[in-house]
CSV table of C-alpha atoms in Angstrom, one decimal:
chain,number,residue,atom,x,y,z
N,48,MET,CA,-20.2,6.8,9.6
N,49,ASN,CA,-20.7,4.1,6.9
N,50,ARG,CA,-17.6,4.0,4.7
N,51,VAL,CA,-16.9,2.1,1.6
N,52,PRO,CA,-14.9,-1.2,1.8
N,53,LEU,CA,-11.1,-1.0,1.7
N,54,SER,CA,-8.8,-3.4,-0.1
N,55,VAL,CA,-5.0,-3.8,-0.5
N,56,LEU,CA,-2.8,-3.8,-3.6
N,57,ASP,CA,0.7,-5.4,-3.3
N,58,LEU,CA,3.7,-5.7,-5.6
N,59,ALA,CA,5.9,-7.9,-3.5
N,60,THR,CA,8.5,-5.1,-3.4
N,61,VAL,CA,12.2,-6.1,-3.1
N,62,SER,CA,14.1,-3.9,-0.6
N,63,GLU,CA,17.8,-3.0,-0.7
N,64,GLY,CA,19.8,-5.8,1.0
N,65,HIS,CA,17.0,-8.3,0.5
N,66,ASP,CA,15.9,-10.8,-2.2
N,67,SER,CA,12.8,-12.0,-3.9
N,68,ALA,CA,12.2,-14.7,-1.2
N,69,ASP,CA,12.2,-12.0,1.5
N,70,ALA,CA,9.8,-9.9,-0.6
N,71,LEU,CA,7.3,-12.8,-1.1
N,72,ARG,CA,7.4,-13.6,2.7
N,73,GLY,CA,6.7,-10.0,3.3
N,74,THR,CA,3.7,-10.1,0.9
N,75,THR,CA,2.4,-13.1,2.7
N,76,GLU,CA,2.7,-11.4,6.1
N,77,ILE,CA,0.9,-8.3,4.8
N,78,ALA,CA,-1.9,-10.5,3.3
N,79,ARG,CA,-2.5,-12.2,6.6
N,80,ALA,CA,-2.6,-8.9,8.4
N,81,ALA,CA,-5.1,-7.5,5.8
N,82,ASP,CA,-7.2,-10.7,6.3
N,83,ASP,CA,-7.3,-10.2,10.1
N,84,LEU,CA,-7.9,-6.4,9.8
N,85,GLY,CA,-11.1,-6.7,7.8
N,86,TYR,CA,-9.9,-5.6,4.3
N,87,ALA,CA,-12.1,-6.8,1.5
N,88,ARG,CA,-9.6,-7.9,-1.1
N,89,PHE,CA,-5.9,-8.5,-1.5
N,90,TRP,CA,-4.6,-8.0,-5.1
N,91,VAL,CA,-1.2,-8.6,-6.5
N,92,ALA,CA,0.3,-6.9,-9.6
N,93,GLU,CA,2.0,-8.2,-12.7
N,94,HIS,CA,5.3,-6.6,-13.4
N,95,HIS,CA,8.3,-8.1,-15.2
N,96,ASN,CA,12.1,-7.6,-15.2
N,97,MET,CA,12.0,-4.9,-12.5
N,98,PRO,CA,14.6,-5.0,-9.7
N,99,ALA,CA,12.1,-3.7,-7.1
N,100,VAL,CA,9.2,-6.0,-7.9
N,101,ALA,CA,8.9,-9.8,-7.2
N,102,SER,CA,5.3,-10.1,-8.3
N,103,THR,CA,5.8,-11.5,-11.8
N,104,SER,CA,3.2,-14.3,-11.9
N,105,PRO,CA,-0.1,-13.3,-10.3
N,106,PRO,CA,-1.7,-16.8,-10.5
N,107,VAL,CA,1.2,-18.4,-8.6
N,108,LEU,CA,1.2,-15.7,-6.0
N,109,ILE,CA,-2.6,-15.7,-5.6
N,110,ALA,CA,-2.6,-19.4,-5.0
N,111,HIS,CA,0.0,-19.0,-2.2
N,112,VAL,CA,-1.7,-16.0,-0.6
N,113,ALA,CA,-5.2,-17.6,-0.7
N,114,ALA,CA,-3.8,-20.7,0.9
N,115,ASN,CA,-2.3,-18.5,3.7
N,116,THR,CA,-5.5,-16.5,4.4
N,117,SER,CA,-9.0,-17.5,5.3
N,118,ARG,CA,-11.6,-14.9,4.5
N,119,ILE,CA,-10.2,-12.1,2.2
N,120,ARG,CA,-10.8,-12.2,-1.5
N,121,VAL,CA,-7.5,-12.6,-3.5
N,122,GLY,CA,-6.9,-11.5,-7.0
N,123,SER,CA,-4.9,-9.8,-9.7
N,124,GLY,CA,-4.3,-6.1,-10.0
N,125,GLY,CA,-3.9,-7.2,-12.6
N,126,VAL,CA,-3.1,-9.8,-15.3
N,127,MET,CA,-1.8,-8.0,-18.3
N,128,LEU,CA,-3.8,-9.8,-21.0
N,129,PRO,CA,-1.6,-8.9,-24.0
N,130,ASN,CA,1.1,-11.0,-22.4
N,131,HIS,CA,-0.9,-14.2,-22.2
N,132,MET,CA,-3.2,-16.3,-24.4
N,133,PRO,CA,-6.8,-15.9,-23.1
N,134,PHE,CA,-7.4,-19.7,-22.7
N,135,VAL,CA,-4.4,-20.0,-20.4
N,136,VAL,CA,-5.6,-17.1,-18.2
N,137,ALA,CA,-9.1,-18.5,-18.0
N,138,GLU,CA,-7.8,-22.0,-17.0
N,139,GLN,CA,-5.5,-20.5,-14.4
N,140,PHE,CA,-8.2,-18.5,-12.7
N,141,ALA,CA,-10.9,-21.2,-13.0
N,142,LEU,CA,-8.5,-23.5,-11.2
N,143,LEU,CA,-7.9,-20.9,-8.5
N,144,GLU,CA,-11.6,-20.4,-8.1
N,145,ALA,CA,-12.1,-24.2,-7.8
N,146,LEU,CA,-9.4,-24.2,-5.0
N,147,HIS,CA,-10.8,-21.2,-3.2
N,148,PRO,CA,-14.5,-20.8,-4.2
N,149,GLY,CA,-16.0,-17.4,-3.9
N,150,ARG,CA,-12.6,-15.7,-3.1
N,151,ILE,CA,-10.9,-15.2,-6.4
N,152,ASP,CA,-10.8,-11.9,-8.5
N,153,LEU,CA,-9.4,-11.6,-12.0
N,154,GLY,CA,-8.4,-8.0,-12.6
N,155,ILE,CA,-7.4,-7.6,-16.3
N,156,GLY,CA,-5.3,-4.8,-17.7
N,157,ARG,CA,-4.2,-3.8,-21.2
N,158,ALA,CA,-0.7,-2.4,-20.4
N,159,PRO,CA,2.4,-4.7,-20.8
N,160,GLY,CA,3.5,-4.2,-17.2
N,161,THR,CA,7.1,-3.8,-18.4
N,162,ASP,CA,9.3,-2.3,-21.1
N,163,GLN,CA,8.9,-3.1,-24.8
N,164,ALA,CA,11.9,-5.5,-25.0
N,165,THR,CA,10.7,-7.6,-22.0
N,166,ALA,CA,7.1,-7.6,-23.4
N,167,ALA,CA,8.5,-9.0,-26.7
N,168,ALA,CA,10.3,-11.7,-24.7
N,169,LEU,CA,7.1,-12.6,-22.9
N,170,ARG,CA,5.1,-12.9,-26.0
N,171,GLY,CA,7.7,-14.7,-28.1
N,172,GLY,CA,6.9,-12.8,-31.2
N,173,SER,CA,3.4,-14.4,-31.3
N,174,PRO,CA,1.1,-12.6,-33.8
N,175,HIS,CA,-1.8,-13.6,-31.5
N,176,LEU,CA,-0.5,-11.5,-28.6
N,177,THR,CA,-1.0,-7.8,-29.4
N,178,VAL,CA,-2.7,-4.9,-27.8
N,179,GLU,CA,-5.0,-4.6,-30.8
N,180,GLN,CA,-6.5,-8.0,-30.0
N,181,PHE,CA,-7.3,-7.1,-26.5
N,182,PRO,CA,-11.1,-6.7,-27.0
N,183,ASP,CA,-11.4,-10.0,-28.7
N,184,HIS,CA,-9.2,-11.8,-26.1
N,185,LEU,CA,-11.1,-10.2,-23.2
N,186,GLY,CA,-14.4,-11.5,-24.7
N,187,MET,CA,-12.9,-15.0,-24.9
N,188,VAL,CA,-11.8,-14.9,-21.3
N,189,LEU,CA,-15.3,-13.8,-20.3
N,190,ALA,CA,-16.9,-16.6,-22.3
N,191,LEU,CA,-14.6,-19.2,-20.8
N,192,LEU,CA,-15.5,-18.0,-17.3
N,193,GLY,CA,-19.2,-18.4,-17.6
N,194,ASP,CA,-20.4,-15.2,-19.3
N,195,ASP,CA,-23.2,-16.5,-21.5
N,196,ARG,CA,-23.7,-13.2,-23.3
N,197,VAL,CA,-20.7,-14.1,-25.4
N,198,PRO,CA,-21.6,-16.4,-28.4
N,199,PRO,CA,-20.6,-20.0,-27.6
N,200,GLU,CA,-18.9,-20.4,-30.9
N,201,ARG,CA,-16.3,-18.0,-29.7
N,202,VAL,CA,-14.8,-20.7,-27.5
N,203,SER,CA,-15.9,-23.7,-29.5
N,204,ARG,CA,-15.5,-26.9,-27.4
N,205,LEU,CA,-13.1,-25.3,-24.9
N,206,ARG,CA,-13.7,-25.4,-21.2
N,207,ALA,CA,-11.7,-23.6,-18.6
N,208,THR,CA,-12.2,-26.4,-16.1
N,209,PRO,CA,-14.0,-29.7,-16.6
N,210,ALA,CA,-16.8,-29.0,-14.2
N,211,PRO,CA,-16.9,-25.4,-12.8
N,212,ARG,CA,-19.4,-24.7,-10.0
N,213,THR,CA,-18.5,-21.0,-9.5
N,214,PHE,CA,-16.5,-18.4,-11.5
N,215,PRO,CA,-14.0,-15.8,-10.4
N,216,GLU,CA,-15.1,-12.1,-10.3
N,217,VAL,CA,-13.8,-10.4,-13.5
N,218,TRP,CA,-12.7,-6.7,-13.2
N,219,MET,CA,-11.5,-4.3,-15.9
N,220,LEU,CA,-8.5,-2.2,-14.8
N,221,GLY,CA,-7.2,1.0,-16.3
N,222,SER,CA,-5.4,4.3,-15.8
N,223,SER,CA,-7.2,6.1,-18.7
N,224,THR,CA,-10.7,6.5,-20.1
N,225,TYR,CA,-10.2,3.4,-22.3
N,226,GLY,CA,-10.6,1.0,-19.5
N,227,ALA,CA,-13.6,2.9,-18.2
N,228,GLN,CA,-15.3,2.6,-21.7
N,229,VAL,CA,-14.6,-1.1,-21.9
N,230,ALA,CA,-15.9,-1.8,-18.4
N,231,ALA,CA,-19.0,0.2,-19.1
N,232,ALA,CA,-19.7,-1.5,-22.4
N,233,LEU,CA,-19.4,-5.0,-20.9
N,234,GLY,CA,-21.1,-4.3,-17.6
N,235,LEU,CA,-18.0,-5.1,-15.6
N,236,PRO,CA,-16.7,-3.6,-12.3
N,237,PHE,CA,-13.9,-1.2,-13.0
N,238,CYS,CA,-10.8,-0.3,-11.0
N,239,TYR,CA,-9.0,3.0,-11.8
N,240,ALA,CA,-5.3,3.2,-11.0
N,241,TYR,CA,-5.2,6.6,-9.4
N,242,HIS,CA,-2.1,5.6,-7.4
N,243,PHE,CA,-0.1,6.1,-10.6
N,244,ALA,CA,-0.5,9.9,-10.5
N,245,MET,CA,-2.7,12.4,-8.7
N,246,SER,CA,-2.9,14.4,-12.0
N,247,SER,CA,-4.6,11.5,-13.7
N,248,ASP,CA,-8.0,11.6,-15.4
N,249,VAL,CA,-9.9,9.8,-12.6
N,250,ASP,CA,-12.8,12.2,-12.6
N,251,THR,CA,-13.5,11.9,-16.3
N,252,ALA,CA,-13.1,8.1,-16.2
N,253,ALA,CA,-15.5,7.8,-13.2
N,254,ARG,CA,-18.1,9.9,-14.9
N,255,LEU,CA,-17.7,8.1,-18.3
N,256,TYR,CA,-17.9,4.7,-16.6
N,257,ARG,CA,-21.1,5.4,-14.8
N,258,SER,CA,-22.9,7.3,-17.6
N,259,ALA,CA,-22.1,4.6,-20.2
N,260,PHE,CA,-22.6,1.5,-18.0
N,261,LYS,CA,-24.7,-1.2,-19.6
N,262,PRO,CA,-26.1,-3.6,-17.0
N,263,SER,CA,-25.0,-7.2,-17.2
N,264,PRO,CA,-26.4,-10.4,-15.6
N,265,ARG,CA,-23.7,-10.4,-12.9
N,266,TYR,CA,-23.4,-6.6,-12.5
N,267,PRO,CA,-26.8,-4.8,-12.8
N,268,GLU,CA,-25.1,-1.6,-11.4
N,269,PRO,CA,-21.7,0.1,-12.0
N,270,HIS,CA,-19.1,-0.7,-9.4
N,271,LEU,CA,-16.1,1.6,-9.2
N,272,MET,CA,-13.0,0.9,-7.2
N,273,VAL,CA,-10.2,3.6,-7.1
N,274,SER,CA,-6.6,2.9,-6.0
N,275,ALA,CA,-4.5,5.3,-3.9
N,276,SER,CA,-1.1,5.1,-2.3
N,277,VAL,CA,-1.1,5.6,1.4
N,278,LEU,CA,1.1,5.5,4.5
N,279,ALA,CA,-0.1,6.1,8.0
N,280,ALA,CA,2.2,6.5,11.1
N,281,GLU,CA,2.1,7.9,14.6
N,282,THR,CA,3.0,11.4,13.5
N,283,ARG,CA,3.0,13.3,10.2
N,284,GLU,CA,6.8,13.7,10.4
N,285,GLU,CA,7.3,9.9,10.8
N,286,ALA,CA,5.0,9.2,7.9
N,287,GLN,CA,6.8,11.6,5.6
N,288,PHE,CA,10.1,10.0,6.6
N,289,LEU,CA,8.8,6.4,6.0
N,290,ALA,CA,7.3,7.5,2.7
N,291,GLY,CA,10.7,8.7,1.5
N,292,PRO,CA,11.5,5.4,-0.3
N,293,SER,CA,8.3,5.6,-2.4
N,294,ARG,CA,9.4,9.0,-3.7
N,295,ILE,CA,12.8,7.5,-4.8
N,296,VAL,CA,10.9,4.7,-6.5
N,297,ALA,CA,8.8,7.3,-8.4
N,298,LEU,CA,11.9,9.1,-9.4
N,299,SER,CA,13.6,5.9,-10.6
N,300,LEU,CA,10.6,5.0,-12.7
N,301,ARG,CA,10.7,8.3,-14.5
N,302,THR,CA,14.5,8.4,-15.0
N,303,GLY,CA,14.9,4.7,-15.9
N,304,ARG,CA,17.3,4.0,-13.0
N,305,LEU,CA,15.4,1.2,-11.4
N,306,GLY,CA,16.7,-0.5,-8.3
N,307,PRO,CA,15.5,-2.1,-5.1
N,308,ILE,CA,13.6,0.0,-2.6
N,309,VAL,CA,16.0,2.0,-0.4
N,310,SER,CA,15.7,2.5,3.3
N,311,PRO,CA,14.1,5.6,4.7
N,312,GLU,CA,17.5,6.7,6.0
N,313,SER,CA,19.0,6.3,2.5
N,314,ALA,CA,16.1,8.1,0.9
N,315,ALA,CA,16.6,11.0,3.3
N,316,ASN,CA,20.3,11.2,2.5
N,317,GLN,CA,20.2,10.7,-1.2
N,318,GLU,CA,22.6,13.0,-3.1
N,319,LEU,CA,20.6,14.2,-6.1
N,320,SER,CA,21.4,16.4,-9.1
N,321,ASP,CA,19.5,19.7,-9.4
N,322,LEU,CA,17.5,18.1,-12.2
N,323,ASP,CA,16.6,15.0,-10.2
N,324,ARG,CA,15.8,17.2,-7.2
N,325,GLY,CA,13.4,19.2,-9.3
N,326,VAL,CA,11.7,16.1,-10.6
N,327,LEU,CA,11.5,14.6,-7.1
N,328,ASP,CA,9.8,17.8,-5.8
N,329,GLN,CA,7.0,17.2,-8.3
N,330,LEU,CA,6.4,13.6,-7.3
N,331,PRO,CA,3.9,12.6,-4.6
N,332,GLY,CA,5.5,9.2,-4.1
N,333,THR,CA,2.9,8.3,-1.5
N,334,GLN,CA,-0.3,10.3,-2.2
N,335,TYR,CA,-1.6,10.3,1.4
N,336,ALA,CA,1.0,10.2,4.1
N,337,GLY,CA,0.4,11.3,7.6
N,338,THR,CA,-1.4,10.2,10.7
N,339,ALA,CA,-4.3,7.7,10.3
N,340,ASP,CA,-6.8,10.6,10.6
N,341,ASP,CA,-4.9,12.5,7.9
N,342,VAL,CA,-5.0,9.6,5.5
N,343,VAL,CA,-8.7,8.8,6.3
N,344,ALA,CA,-9.6,12.4,5.6
N,345,GLY,CA,-7.8,12.2,2.2
N,346,LEU,CA,-9.6,8.9,1.4
N,347,ASP,CA,-13.0,10.3,2.4
N,348,ALA,CA,-12.4,13.2,0.0
N,349,LEU,CA,-11.4,10.8,-2.8
N,350,VAL,CA,-14.6,8.8,-2.3
N,351,GLU,CA,-16.7,12.0,-2.3
N,352,ARG,CA,-14.9,13.3,-5.4
N,353,THR,CA,-15.2,10.1,-7.5
N,354,GLY,CA,-18.2,8.3,-6.0
N,355,ALA,CA,-16.1,5.2,-5.6
N,356,ASN,CA,-17.8,2.1,-4.2
N,357,GLU,CA,-14.5,0.8,-2.9
N,358,LEU,CA,-10.9,1.9,-2.4
N,359,ILE,CA,-7.8,-0.2,-2.9
N,360,LEU,CA,-4.6,0.9,-1.1
N,361,ALA,CA,-1.2,0.7,-2.6
N,362,GLY,CA,2.1,1.8,-1.0
N,363,ALA,CA,5.8,1.1,-1.4
N,364,THR,CA,7.6,0.7,2.0
N,365,TYR,CA,11.1,-0.5,2.8
N,366,ALA,CA,9.9,-2.9,5.5
N,367,PRO,CA,6.8,-5.1,5.4
N,368,ALA,CA,6.2,-4.3,9.1
N,369,THR,CA,5.8,-0.6,8.2
N,370,ARG,CA,3.1,-1.5,5.7
N,371,GLN,CA,1.3,-3.7,8.2
N,372,ASP,CA,1.4,-1.0,10.8
N,373,SER,CA,0.1,1.5,8.3
N,374,LEU,CA,-2.8,-0.8,7.3
N,375,ALA,CA,-3.7,-1.5,10.9
N,376,ARG,CA,-3.8,2.3,11.7
N,377,ILE,CA,-6.0,3.0,8.7
N,378,ALA,CA,-8.3,0.0,9.4
N,379,LYS,CA,-9.0,1.3,12.9
N,380,ALA,CA,-9.5,4.9,11.9
N,381,TRP,CA,-11.7,3.8,8.9
N,382,GLY,CA,-13.8,1.5,11.2
N,383,LEU,CA,-13.3,-1.8,9.3
N,384,PRO,CA,-15.0,-4.8,10.8
N,385,ASN,CA,-12.6,-7.4,12.0
């Protein structure tokens, strides 16, 4: 059976009893494993001021991951453009592309990746960094990264690198129909963040993206990637046990009680109020948790449902070794070439 490519999304999660350095070492190990297993891309997120996430600067982490892998494409899932001046983003990713030609992806999002107070600290009160300016800033990034559809006066005499030979692949990210509309209008590949919630509007976004897609010089056809949170283990019972920490993370995000990722044992023994227990029972945490065959069946159904050209796999685990084992099981069951 010919299946779509699989990729990996990582947040460099910080586990209880560990620090950011441990989290980043874990991300490097997972990236190496994904490279060896035949995954197509390894993307890192941008989140700020969160006790459970060490992935705060995608360009820095991308440089490290790309230097420690050999084949896999490495990119951002994503850079939150309202937090950064577009020229800075273009320079950073042009430099990454020069260091690792043909392997760099720039996934761009519109969300802040944090709370409002932290977003304000990141932007320093600049009137030039607002969500309302997102379309204009996205156009500037595209122009600086070689998209000649954008009028040259938009970037004046600016150059992202002195003498670029190749450019990173630019993606639009989103968890709503807004991102689908932007990607379709600009002829960009689109990644939908389905791992945020299974009740999301992925079907509408997928249809809208394809029906409204306007071909561009680099992308004559629409290209949709959908994210999903997964965990595969030897048995369904083990997978559900190992997925316990992800459900506590989901609960923490909804209740504002953020903390490092707890162990599976701690997650299983959490003392929760009736209110928290009710909320927790409604949270998938990990959307597809079971044996490798279970997970693959779920992913096959997701591809059939959305028509995705690729899938990117997220998943919060306490131990990096758990994530590596899960990715290895899924890669084998999916039939990834390695």
